[in-house]
Short mmCIF file of C-alpha atoms in Angstrom, two decimals:
data_model
loop_
_atom_site.label_atom_id
_atom_site.label_comp_id
_atom_site.label_asym_id
_atom_site.label_seq_id
_atom_site.Cartn_x
_atom_site.Cartn_y
_atom_site.Cartn_z
CA MET A 4 136.68 20.02 228.11
CA ASP A 5 136.02 21.58 231.52
CA ILE A 6 136.79 19.83 234.81
CA LYS A 7 133.13 18.88 235.34
CA ARG A 8 132.98 17.00 232.04
CA ALA A 9 136.39 15.46 232.74
CA LYS A 10 135.07 14.17 236.07
CA GLN A 11 132.07 12.59 234.32
CA GLU A 12 134.31 10.90 231.75
CA ILE A 13 136.57 9.45 234.45
CA GLU A 14 133.68 8.37 236.65
CA HIS A 15 132.04 6.57 233.73
CA ALA A 16 135.32 4.82 232.96
CA VAL A 17 135.80 3.77 236.60
CA LYS A 18 132.28 2.30 236.75
CA ALA A 19 132.82 0.52 233.43
CA TYR A 20 136.14 -0.98 234.58
CA LEU A 21 134.57 -2.22 237.83
CA ALA A 22 131.47 -3.71 236.18
CA VAL A 23 131.30 -7.52 236.28
CA ASP A 24 128.94 -10.19 234.96
CA ASP A 25 127.05 -12.77 237.02
CA THR A 26 130.20 -14.84 237.46
CA GLY A 27 132.24 -11.89 238.71
CA THR A 28 134.21 -11.61 235.46
CA PRO A 29 134.98 -7.99 234.46
CA LEU A 30 132.90 -6.86 231.47
CA ILE A 31 136.01 -5.10 230.19
CA PRO A 32 138.99 -7.47 230.46
CA PRO A 33 141.80 -6.05 232.64
CA ILE A 34 144.13 -5.96 229.64
CA ARG A 35 141.70 -3.51 227.97
CA GLN A 36 141.30 -1.33 231.05
CA ARG A 37 143.57 1.48 229.98
CA PRO A 38 145.02 3.66 232.75
CA ILE A 39 143.38 7.07 232.62
CA LEU A 40 145.66 10.03 231.95
CA LEU A 41 144.11 13.33 233.05
CA MET A 42 145.99 16.26 231.56
CA GLY A 43 145.34 19.80 232.73
CA PRO A 44 146.98 22.92 234.13
CA PRO A 45 147.98 23.05 237.84
CA GLY A 46 145.46 23.98 240.53
CA VAL A 47 142.39 23.32 238.38
CA GLY A 48 141.01 20.61 240.69
CA LYS A 49 142.33 17.31 239.34
CA THR A 50 142.98 15.76 242.76
CA GLN A 51 139.66 16.97 244.16
CA ILE A 52 137.61 15.30 241.46
CA MET A 53 139.32 12.01 242.25
CA GLU A 54 138.15 12.31 245.86
CA GLN A 55 134.63 13.15 244.66
CA ILE A 56 134.57 10.14 242.33
CA ALA A 57 135.70 7.83 245.15
CA GLN A 58 132.99 9.28 247.41
CA GLU A 59 130.24 8.89 244.83
CA CYS A 60 131.30 5.37 243.79
CA GLY A 61 131.83 4.22 247.40
CA ILE A 62 135.35 2.97 246.71
CA ALA A 63 138.75 3.66 248.25
CA LEU A 64 141.36 6.13 247.06
CA VAL A 65 145.14 5.96 247.28
CA ALA A 66 146.85 9.09 245.97
CA TYR A 67 150.51 9.74 245.33
CA THR A 68 152.51 12.56 243.81
CA ILE A 69 155.11 10.60 241.92
CA THR A 70 157.75 13.37 241.96
CA HIS A 71 158.20 12.66 245.67
CA HIS A 72 159.39 9.13 244.90
CA THR A 73 162.73 7.62 244.07
CA ARG A 74 163.12 4.58 241.86
CA GLN A 75 163.59 2.43 244.94
CA SER A 76 160.37 3.49 246.66
CA ALA A 77 158.33 3.17 243.47
CA VAL A 78 159.79 -0.08 242.14
CA GLY A 79 161.03 -1.67 245.36
CA LEU A 80 164.44 -2.42 246.85
CA PRO A 81 166.68 -5.02 245.17
CA PHE A 82 167.60 -8.21 247.01
CA ILE A 83 169.42 -11.42 246.07
CA ARG A 84 167.46 -14.65 245.73
CA GLN A 85 168.91 -18.11 245.03
CA ARG A 86 167.46 -19.89 242.00
CA HIS A 87 168.13 -23.32 240.50
CA TYR A 88 168.39 -23.23 236.71
CA GLY A 89 169.24 -26.48 234.92
CA ASP A 90 171.95 -28.07 237.02
CA LYS A 91 173.16 -24.84 238.69
CA ASP A 92 172.30 -22.71 241.70
CA VAL A 93 172.52 -19.03 240.73
CA SER A 94 171.97 -15.70 242.50
CA VAL A 95 169.42 -13.40 240.86
CA THR A 96 168.24 -9.92 241.67
CA GLU A 97 164.58 -9.43 242.59
CA TYR A 98 162.71 -6.54 244.12
CA THR A 99 160.66 -6.03 247.25
CA MET A 100 157.08 -4.81 246.84
CA SER A 101 156.72 -1.22 245.71
CA GLU A 102 155.72 1.22 248.43
CA ILE A 103 152.85 2.34 246.18
CA ILE A 104 151.49 -1.17 245.57
CA SER A 105 151.97 -2.00 249.25
CA SER A 106 149.90 1.04 250.25
CA VAL A 107 147.02 -0.24 248.10
CA TYR A 108 146.99 -3.54 250.01
CA ALA A 109 147.26 -1.62 253.30
CA LYS A 110 144.28 0.52 252.29
CA MET A 111 142.20 -2.60 251.52
CA GLU A 112 143.09 -4.08 254.88
CA ALA A 113 142.31 -0.87 256.78
CA THR A 114 138.98 -0.14 255.06
CA GLY A 115 137.66 -3.56 254.07
CA LEU A 116 137.14 -2.21 250.54
CA LYS A 117 138.42 -4.35 247.68
CA GLU A 118 137.86 -1.75 244.97
CA GLY A 119 139.45 1.64 244.59
CA ILE A 120 141.36 4.19 242.58
CA LEU A 121 145.15 4.40 242.52
CA PHE A 122 145.80 8.02 241.61
CA ILE A 123 149.31 9.02 240.56
CA ASP A 124 149.78 12.78 240.13
CA GLU A 125 152.47 14.57 238.09
CA ILE A 126 153.08 11.36 236.15
CA ASN A 127 155.00 13.16 233.40
CA CYS A 128 157.37 14.97 235.77
CA VAL A 129 159.36 11.99 237.05
CA SER A 130 163.15 11.89 237.20
CA GLU A 131 165.11 10.24 234.40
CA SER A 132 165.94 7.26 236.60
CA LEU A 133 162.24 6.63 237.31
CA ALA A 134 160.92 7.30 233.78
CA PRO A 135 161.31 3.70 232.50
CA ALA A 136 159.42 2.36 235.52
CA MET A 137 156.61 4.87 234.89
CA LEU A 138 156.33 3.82 231.26
CA GLN A 139 156.16 0.18 232.34
CA PHE A 140 153.50 1.13 234.90
CA LEU A 141 151.34 2.88 232.30
CA GLN A 142 151.65 0.02 229.84
CA TYR A 143 151.23 -2.95 232.20
CA LYS A 144 150.05 -1.52 235.57
CA VAL A 145 153.03 -3.00 237.40
CA PHE A 146 155.85 -1.65 239.54
CA GLY A 147 158.80 -4.03 239.39
CA LEU A 148 157.31 -7.53 239.65
CA HIS A 149 154.14 -6.46 241.46
CA GLN A 150 150.87 -5.66 239.73
CA VAL A 151 148.09 -3.31 240.84
CA PRO A 152 145.48 -5.56 242.54
CA ALA A 153 142.32 -6.52 240.66
CA GLY A 154 139.45 -4.12 241.35
CA TRP A 155 141.72 -1.07 241.40
CA VAL A 156 141.53 1.47 238.61
CA VAL A 157 144.68 3.39 237.69
CA VAL A 158 144.22 7.12 237.13
CA THR A 159 147.16 9.41 236.51
CA ALA A 160 147.44 13.16 236.07
CA GLY A 161 149.95 15.46 234.51
CA ASN A 162 150.58 19.08 233.57
CA PRO A 163 151.10 20.26 229.99
CA PRO A 164 154.74 21.21 229.21
CA GLU A 165 153.99 24.95 229.10
CA PHE A 166 153.33 24.85 232.85
CA ASN A 167 156.28 22.76 233.94
CA LYS A 168 159.80 22.73 232.53
CA SER A 169 160.51 19.24 233.89
CA VAL A 170 157.73 17.56 231.90
CA SER A 171 158.71 14.49 229.86
CA GLU A 172 156.72 13.82 226.71
CA PHE A 173 155.21 10.35 226.34
CA ASP A 174 155.86 8.47 223.13
CA ILE A 175 153.12 7.16 220.85
CA VAL A 176 153.51 3.60 222.16
CA THR A 177 152.71 4.76 225.68
CA LEU A 178 149.92 7.15 224.68
CA ASP A 179 148.27 4.35 222.74
CA ARG A 180 147.92 2.40 225.98
CA VAL A 181 146.20 5.09 228.07
CA LYS A 182 142.78 6.74 228.06
CA ARG A 183 143.66 10.43 227.72
CA VAL A 184 141.31 13.07 229.15
CA GLU A 185 142.16 16.77 228.89
CA CYS A 186 140.61 19.58 230.91
CA GLN A 187 140.81 23.36 231.02
CA PRO A 188 139.82 25.90 233.70
CA ASP A 189 136.28 27.27 233.42
CA PHE A 190 134.91 29.85 235.85
CA GLY A 191 131.25 28.96 235.25
CA VAL A 192 131.88 25.33 236.16
CA TRP A 193 134.03 26.28 239.13
CA LYS A 194 131.27 28.56 240.45
CA GLU A 195 128.94 25.56 240.74
CA TYR A 196 131.59 23.86 242.87
CA ALA A 197 132.17 27.08 244.83
CA TYR A 198 128.52 27.11 245.95
CA TYR A 199 128.79 23.44 246.93
CA ALA A 200 132.01 24.01 248.89
CA GLY A 201 130.84 27.22 250.60
CA VAL A 202 133.44 29.53 249.06
CA HIS A 203 133.33 33.03 250.54
CA PRO A 204 130.70 35.20 248.76
CA ALA A 205 133.21 38.05 248.33
CA ILE A 206 135.37 35.76 246.19
CA ILE A 207 132.44 34.56 244.09
CA SER A 208 131.16 38.08 243.48
CA TYR A 209 134.65 39.46 242.74
CA LEU A 210 135.25 36.75 240.13
CA GLU A 211 131.77 37.34 238.74
CA LEU A 212 132.91 40.90 238.03
CA HIS A 213 136.43 39.84 236.92
CA PRO A 214 136.19 36.32 235.43
CA ASP A 215 139.60 36.78 233.79
CA HIS A 216 141.09 36.87 237.32
CA TYR A 217 139.86 33.34 238.06
CA TYR A 218 142.81 31.49 236.55
CA MET A 219 146.17 32.63 235.18
CA VAL A 220 149.58 30.96 235.07
CA ASP A 221 152.62 32.75 233.69
CA ALA A 222 155.69 30.52 233.89
CA SER A 223 157.78 32.46 231.37
CA ASP A 224 160.07 33.91 234.05
CA LYS A 225 161.28 31.12 236.33
CA ASN A 226 162.49 33.70 238.88
CA ASN A 227 159.14 35.46 239.09
CA TYR A 228 156.22 33.11 238.50
CA ARG A 229 152.80 34.76 238.49
CA PHE A 230 149.84 32.48 238.93
CA VAL A 231 146.28 32.40 240.16
CA THR A 232 144.47 29.05 240.43
CA ALA A 233 141.16 27.64 241.56
CA ARG A 234 143.01 25.96 244.43
CA GLY A 235 144.39 29.33 245.51
CA TRP A 236 140.98 30.99 245.62
CA GLU A 237 139.45 28.13 247.62
CA ASP A 238 142.32 28.05 250.12
CA LEU A 239 142.06 31.84 250.51
CA SER A 240 138.34 31.46 251.15
CA GLU A 241 138.88 29.03 254.03
CA MET A 242 141.45 31.30 255.62
CA MET A 243 139.23 34.38 255.20
CA GLN A 244 136.31 32.66 256.92
CA LEU A 245 138.53 31.63 259.83
CA TYR A 246 139.97 35.17 260.07
CA GLU A 247 136.50 36.70 260.12
CA GLU A 248 135.32 34.34 262.86
CA SER A 249 138.43 35.17 264.90
CA GLY A 250 138.22 38.93 264.32
CA ILE A 251 141.52 39.01 262.37
CA LEU A 252 141.92 41.56 259.61
CA VAL A 253 141.67 40.25 256.04
CA ASP A 254 143.93 42.45 253.90
CA HIS A 255 146.11 42.55 250.82
CA ALA A 256 148.95 40.77 252.61
CA LEU A 257 146.72 37.73 253.17
CA ALA A 258 145.29 37.75 249.64
CA ALA A 259 148.78 37.97 248.11
CA GLN A 260 149.78 34.73 249.85
CA TYR A 261 147.23 32.78 247.80
CA VAL A 262 146.58 34.96 244.73
CA GLN A 263 150.13 35.25 243.45
CA ASN A 264 149.60 38.03 240.97
CA PRO A 265 150.05 41.52 242.49
CA GLU A 266 147.41 43.14 240.29
CA PHE A 267 144.76 40.52 241.07
CA SER A 268 145.47 40.27 244.81
CA LYS A 269 145.42 44.05 245.22
CA GLY A 270 142.20 44.29 243.22
CA PHE A 271 140.54 41.66 245.38
CA ALA A 272 141.71 43.19 248.68
CA GLU A 273 140.28 46.58 247.67
CA TYR A 274 137.04 44.95 246.56
CA TYR A 275 136.77 43.02 249.84
CA ASP A 276 136.74 46.31 251.77
CA ARG A 277 133.88 47.57 249.60
CA PHE A 278 132.10 44.22 249.95
CA ASN A 279 132.12 44.61 253.74
CA TYR A 280 130.68 48.10 253.33
CA TYR A 281 127.80 46.64 251.27
CA ARG A 282 127.30 43.93 253.88
CA GLU A 283 126.83 46.51 256.63
CA LYS A 284 124.76 48.79 254.44
CA TYR A 285 122.08 46.22 253.63
CA ASP A 286 122.06 43.95 256.73
CA VAL A 287 121.08 40.93 254.65
CA ASP A 288 120.31 38.83 257.74
CA ALA A 289 117.53 41.27 258.59
CA ILE A 290 116.22 41.23 255.01
CA LEU A 291 116.03 37.43 255.03
CA GLU A 292 114.04 37.61 258.27
CA GLY A 293 111.52 39.96 256.66
CA GLY A 294 113.03 43.24 257.83
CA ILE A 295 112.88 44.88 254.40
CA THR A 296 112.99 48.67 254.62
CA ALA A 297 112.18 51.38 252.10
CA GLN A 298 115.81 52.49 252.39
CA ASN A 299 117.00 48.99 251.42
CA ILE A 300 114.85 49.08 248.31
CA ALA A 301 115.92 52.61 247.37
CA ASP A 302 119.60 51.73 247.84
CA ALA A 303 119.25 48.60 245.72
CA ARG A 304 117.57 50.51 242.91
CA ALA A 305 120.35 53.11 242.90
CA ALA A 306 123.16 50.54 243.13
CA GLY A 307 125.73 50.19 240.38
CA THR A 308 126.77 46.85 238.89
CA GLU A 309 129.40 46.05 241.51
CA GLU A 310 127.06 46.77 244.42
CA ALA A 311 124.21 44.80 242.84
CA VAL A 312 126.45 41.76 242.29
CA ALA A 313 127.70 41.94 245.88
CA LEU A 314 124.13 42.24 247.18
CA MET A 315 122.98 39.23 245.17
CA ASN A 316 125.85 37.10 246.47
CA LEU A 317 125.14 38.16 250.04
CA LEU A 318 121.52 37.07 249.60
CA MET A 319 122.64 33.79 248.02
CA ASP A 320 125.09 33.14 250.84
CA GLY A 321 122.43 33.73 253.49
CA ILE A 322 119.82 31.42 252.04
CA THR A 323 122.41 28.81 251.06
CA TYR A 324 123.64 28.55 254.64
CA THR A 325 120.22 27.70 256.10
CA MET A 326 119.23 25.43 253.19
CA ARG A 327 122.48 23.48 253.42
CA SER A 328 121.97 23.12 257.19
CA CYS A 329 118.39 21.95 256.61
CA ILE A 330 119.39 19.22 254.15
CA GLN A 331 122.22 18.09 256.44
CA MET A 332 119.93 17.95 259.48
CA GLU A 333 117.43 15.83 257.58
CA LYS A 334 120.17 13.38 256.55
CA MET A 335 121.40 13.20 260.12
CA ILE A 336 117.92 12.53 261.50
CA ARG A 337 117.25 9.78 258.97
CA LEU A 338 120.57 8.12 259.84
CA ILE A 339 120.23 8.39 263.63
CA HIS A 340 116.56 7.33 263.72
CA PRO A 341 117.13 3.55 263.19
CA ARG A 342 119.94 3.63 265.75
CA MET A 343 117.66 5.20 268.34
CA GLU A 344 114.94 2.68 267.53
CA ASP A 345 117.42 -0.15 268.09
CA ILE A 346 118.48 1.39 271.41
CA LEU A 347 114.87 1.72 272.60
CA VAL A 348 113.89 -1.82 271.63
CA LYS A 349 116.93 -3.35 273.34
CA ILE A 350 116.64 -1.37 276.59
CA ASN A 351 112.95 -2.28 276.78
CA ASN A 352 114.05 -5.89 276.45
CA GLY A 353 116.12 -5.43 279.58
CA LEU A 354 119.57 -4.54 278.22
CA SER A 355 121.66 -1.72 279.63
CA CYS A 356 121.02 1.63 277.92
CA ARG A 357 124.61 2.70 278.57
CA GLN A 358 125.93 -0.47 276.97
CA ILE A 359 123.73 -0.22 273.86
CA ILE A 360 124.48 3.47 273.25
CA SER A 361 128.19 2.83 273.79
CA GLU A 362 128.07 0.05 271.18
CA HIS A 363 126.43 2.41 268.67
CA ILE A 364 129.07 5.05 269.39
CA MET A 365 131.81 2.48 268.78
CA ASP A 366 130.13 1.37 265.54
CA CYS A 367 129.80 4.98 264.32
CA ASN A 368 133.43 5.70 265.11
CA LYS A 369 134.54 2.54 263.33
CA SER A 370 132.49 3.34 260.20
CA LEU A 371 133.70 6.95 260.14
CA ASP A 372 137.31 5.90 260.60
CA LYS A 373 137.05 3.45 257.69
CA ALA A 374 135.48 6.07 255.44
CA VAL A 375 138.18 8.60 256.32
CA ARG A 376 140.89 6.03 255.68
CA ALA A 377 139.30 5.14 252.36
CA ARG A 378 139.05 8.86 251.48
CA ASN A 379 135.53 8.29 250.15
CA ILE A 380 133.54 10.49 252.53
CA SER A 381 132.59 14.05 251.60
CA PRO A 382 133.09 16.95 254.04
CA SER A 383 129.30 17.25 254.33
CA ASN A 384 128.79 13.57 255.19
CA LYS A 385 131.74 13.69 257.56
CA LYS A 386 130.08 16.59 259.38
CA ILE A 387 126.81 14.63 259.57
CA GLN A 388 128.61 11.64 261.10
CA HIS A 389 130.23 13.91 263.69
CA TRP A 390 126.78 15.32 264.52
CA ILE A 391 125.46 11.79 265.04
CA LEU A 392 128.37 10.95 267.33
CA HIS A 393 127.91 14.18 269.27
CA ASN A 394 124.21 13.42 269.82
CA LEU A 395 124.80 9.81 270.81
CA GLU A 396 127.44 10.89 273.32
CA ALA A 397 125.02 13.48 274.74
CA TYR A 398 122.30 10.79 275.06
CA LEU A 399 124.77 8.48 276.80
CA ASP A 400 125.58 11.22 279.29
CA LYS A 401 121.89 12.01 279.92
CA CYS A 402 120.79 8.40 280.27
CA THR A 403 123.67 7.75 282.67
CA ASN A 404 123.30 10.83 284.87
CA GLU A 405 119.61 11.74 284.62
CA GLY A 406 118.14 8.37 283.63
CA ARG A 407 120.46 6.34 285.87
CA ASP A 408 120.19 3.59 283.24
CA ASN A 409 116.54 3.06 284.18
CA LYS A 410 114.45 1.69 281.29
CA ASN A 411 111.48 4.05 281.69
CA ARG A 412 113.53 7.18 282.37
CA CYS A 413 115.87 6.48 279.45
CA THR A 414 112.94 5.84 277.11
CA VAL A 415 111.49 9.26 277.91
CA ILE A 416 114.90 10.95 277.54
CA LEU A 417 115.50 9.41 274.11
CA GLN A 418 111.98 10.17 272.85
CA ASN A 419 112.21 13.79 274.00
CA SER A 420 115.69 14.16 272.50
CA PHE A 421 114.52 12.84 269.12
CA ASN A 422 111.50 15.14 269.16
CA ASN A 423 113.86 18.06 269.83
CA LEU A 424 115.85 17.08 266.74
CA LEU A 425 112.69 17.12 264.65
CA HIS A 426 111.66 20.45 266.12
CA GLY A 427 115.07 21.97 265.34
CA ALA A 428 114.96 20.65 261.76
CA ASN A 429 111.47 22.05 261.32
CA ASN A 430 112.65 25.48 262.50
CA VAL A 431 115.58 25.51 260.06
CA THR A 432 113.30 24.38 257.22
CA GLN A 433 110.85 27.18 257.96
CA GLN A 434 113.71 29.69 258.26
CA SER A 435 114.98 28.59 254.85
CA MET A 436 111.57 28.87 253.22
CA ASN A 437 111.01 32.29 254.75
CA GLY A 438 114.47 33.47 253.72
CA LEU A 439 113.83 32.49 250.08
CA LYS A 440 110.45 34.23 250.14
CA TYR A 441 111.85 37.45 251.60
CA ALA A 442 114.75 37.44 249.14
CA PHE A 443 112.26 37.22 246.28
CA ASP A 444 110.06 39.91 247.85
CA PHE A 445 113.03 42.24 248.22
CA LEU A 446 114.31 41.79 244.67
CA GLU A 447 110.83 42.03 243.19
CA ASN A 448 110.16 45.29 245.01
CA ALA A 449 113.58 46.72 244.17
CA TYR A 450 113.95 45.63 240.56
CA GLY A 451 110.75 43.97 239.35
CA ALA A 452 109.73 40.37 238.64
CA ASP A 453 110.95 40.48 235.03
CA SER A 454 114.17 42.39 235.68
CA ASN A 455 117.61 41.17 234.66
CA VAL A 456 118.59 41.12 238.32
CA MET A 457 115.73 38.73 239.14
CA LYS A 458 116.61 36.54 236.16
CA LYS A 459 120.24 36.42 237.33
CA PHE A 460 119.14 35.48 240.86
CA ILE A 461 116.99 32.64 239.48
CA GLU A 462 119.94 31.46 237.39
CA GLU A 463 122.20 31.37 240.46
CA LEU A 464 119.60 29.41 242.42
CA LYS A 465 119.56 26.82 239.64
CA ILE A 466 123.33 26.26 239.57
CA ASN A 467 123.67 26.17 243.38
CA CYS A 468 123.26 22.52 244.40
CA HIS A 469 122.08 23.41 247.92
CA THR A 470 119.28 25.74 246.81
CA THR A 471 118.31 23.41 243.96
CA ASN A 472 118.03 20.42 246.30
CA PHE A 473 116.05 22.40 248.86
CA ILE A 474 113.55 23.78 246.33
CA LYS A 475 113.03 20.33 244.81
CA LYS A 476 112.43 18.84 248.23
CA TYR A 477 110.31 21.53 249.87
CA GLY A 478 108.94 23.46 246.89
CA SER A 479 108.51 27.17 246.23
CA GLU A 480 105.59 28.42 244.13
CA GLN A 481 107.24 31.84 244.11
CA PHE A 482 110.38 30.38 242.53
CA TYR A 483 108.49 28.61 239.74
CA ARG A 484 106.33 31.66 239.06
CA LEU A 485 109.29 34.01 238.79
CA ALA A 486 111.25 31.45 236.75
CA GLY A 487 108.28 31.13 234.38
CA GLU A 488 108.14 27.36 234.90
CA PRO A 489 105.32 24.95 235.81
CA VAL A 490 105.05 24.38 239.55
CA GLN A 491 106.73 21.11 240.55
CA GLN A 492 105.38 19.06 243.40
CA PRO A 493 107.87 18.95 246.27
CA THR A 494 109.56 15.63 246.92
CA TYR A 495 109.34 16.17 250.67
CA ASN A 496 108.48 12.90 252.37
CA ASN A 497 107.81 11.57 255.84
CA LEU A 498 110.59 13.16 257.89
CA TYR A 499 108.21 14.69 260.42
CA ASP A 500 106.23 11.46 260.65
CA LEU A 501 109.25 9.71 262.15
CA ASN A 502 108.99 8.87 265.84
CA LEU A 503 110.33 6.48 268.45
CA THR A 504 106.92 5.18 269.52
CA ASP A 505 106.09 2.89 266.62
CA CYS A 506 109.05 0.59 267.27
CA LEU A 507 107.82 -0.06 270.83
CA LEU A 508 104.23 -0.60 269.67
CA GLU A 509 105.45 -3.10 267.05
CA GLN A 510 107.39 -4.91 269.74
CA GLU A 511 104.31 -5.21 271.90
#
């Protein structure tokens, strides 16, 4: 199965293991909660899906790569304890708590979460001295004398033997005590994730043209491994975006550091140069603002396959950026609105504005710190929380310096600031809607409403979570017409009806 299906299987298992009846008794007894064994090639995204599952389930995550551990750190250190057996006092060897089990308790204490995932990577690559302890762990969920706490699901991952010479095969007894899930790389599934994660459009379009370059591992020559993984492409994307922002040249030398196959890295570097030429040629930002020229249309009609694919990904990248920002701004406004209402009500009851805003800042920081420690917050939600903190700190500064902590002045400052947030969100929403319309207009004029290019563009919009969410929320009759589907009513709700006046009127 692909990594997306593997994630679903694991997430369903985690939810099933954590389900309890009215008395708090697990619906699946702990003895039947088999540790999950996720088998798949390296760099396919096994660790990432564990983070996503923790985020979506709202539970904590403790992750370890077991090859970094010795028997002592995994099982615990031996110590001598005096015991009385029969009529004798004897010395017996016991073990301190495993570092791994201890970290689970530390995570619960730091986050306040009692449920989580203990993820052990490279489970089948342990040393010979640690192998018996790993088998005991898989069979009984214990290290030494210490068991994984209740409410924690054990998930392990390993690489098939063809990818790692140090792999140890599990026997039937062990395999019969785990829930085995296997996954394989799949470019189509990864592309959905790539849109979500904001992978560089040059990488997406290059792999669209060369899907066989997406993943390849050749471990036949231990002195000259050649491999290309999903992890490598994503890490290259982040570095490319930083280089572009800093004005640093992206070249073959950079690509070769992440895409460790000379043929593939050279091919991508050469394509990236052509991609930049297409970017300058079409000025997609201008197209998405309505600046569609006859030359743009003529160039698009005359474009070959490579140029057309690059152009489509440039259009997708442009509209995705504004739509993602729009959805994030809406989430931020909905989260900060009740905080600002609380601030207004309390300062109008005579409390210090500085004190109340400071308390909200402390609460936000505390919640964010717990989520980061638990590893159950997505990059998008983390960014939203930082936005909220940034705004609250700006309001604190304004109310202190301009409002001088005066109730009436601070009320006006906060109301105006919230209205500015709404105005900014409205502008980004309109920019997104216009960008989608102009993209459709451009492609329809260049290729036609029923063209394969238009059909491909519609298909990409459907697999891109950001564009899908935006269209569902705000609607697009043009999208449904060109997709040949019935028009769906937008799910947009009362964002622009929010204000900071009603809370004061209710108080009165």
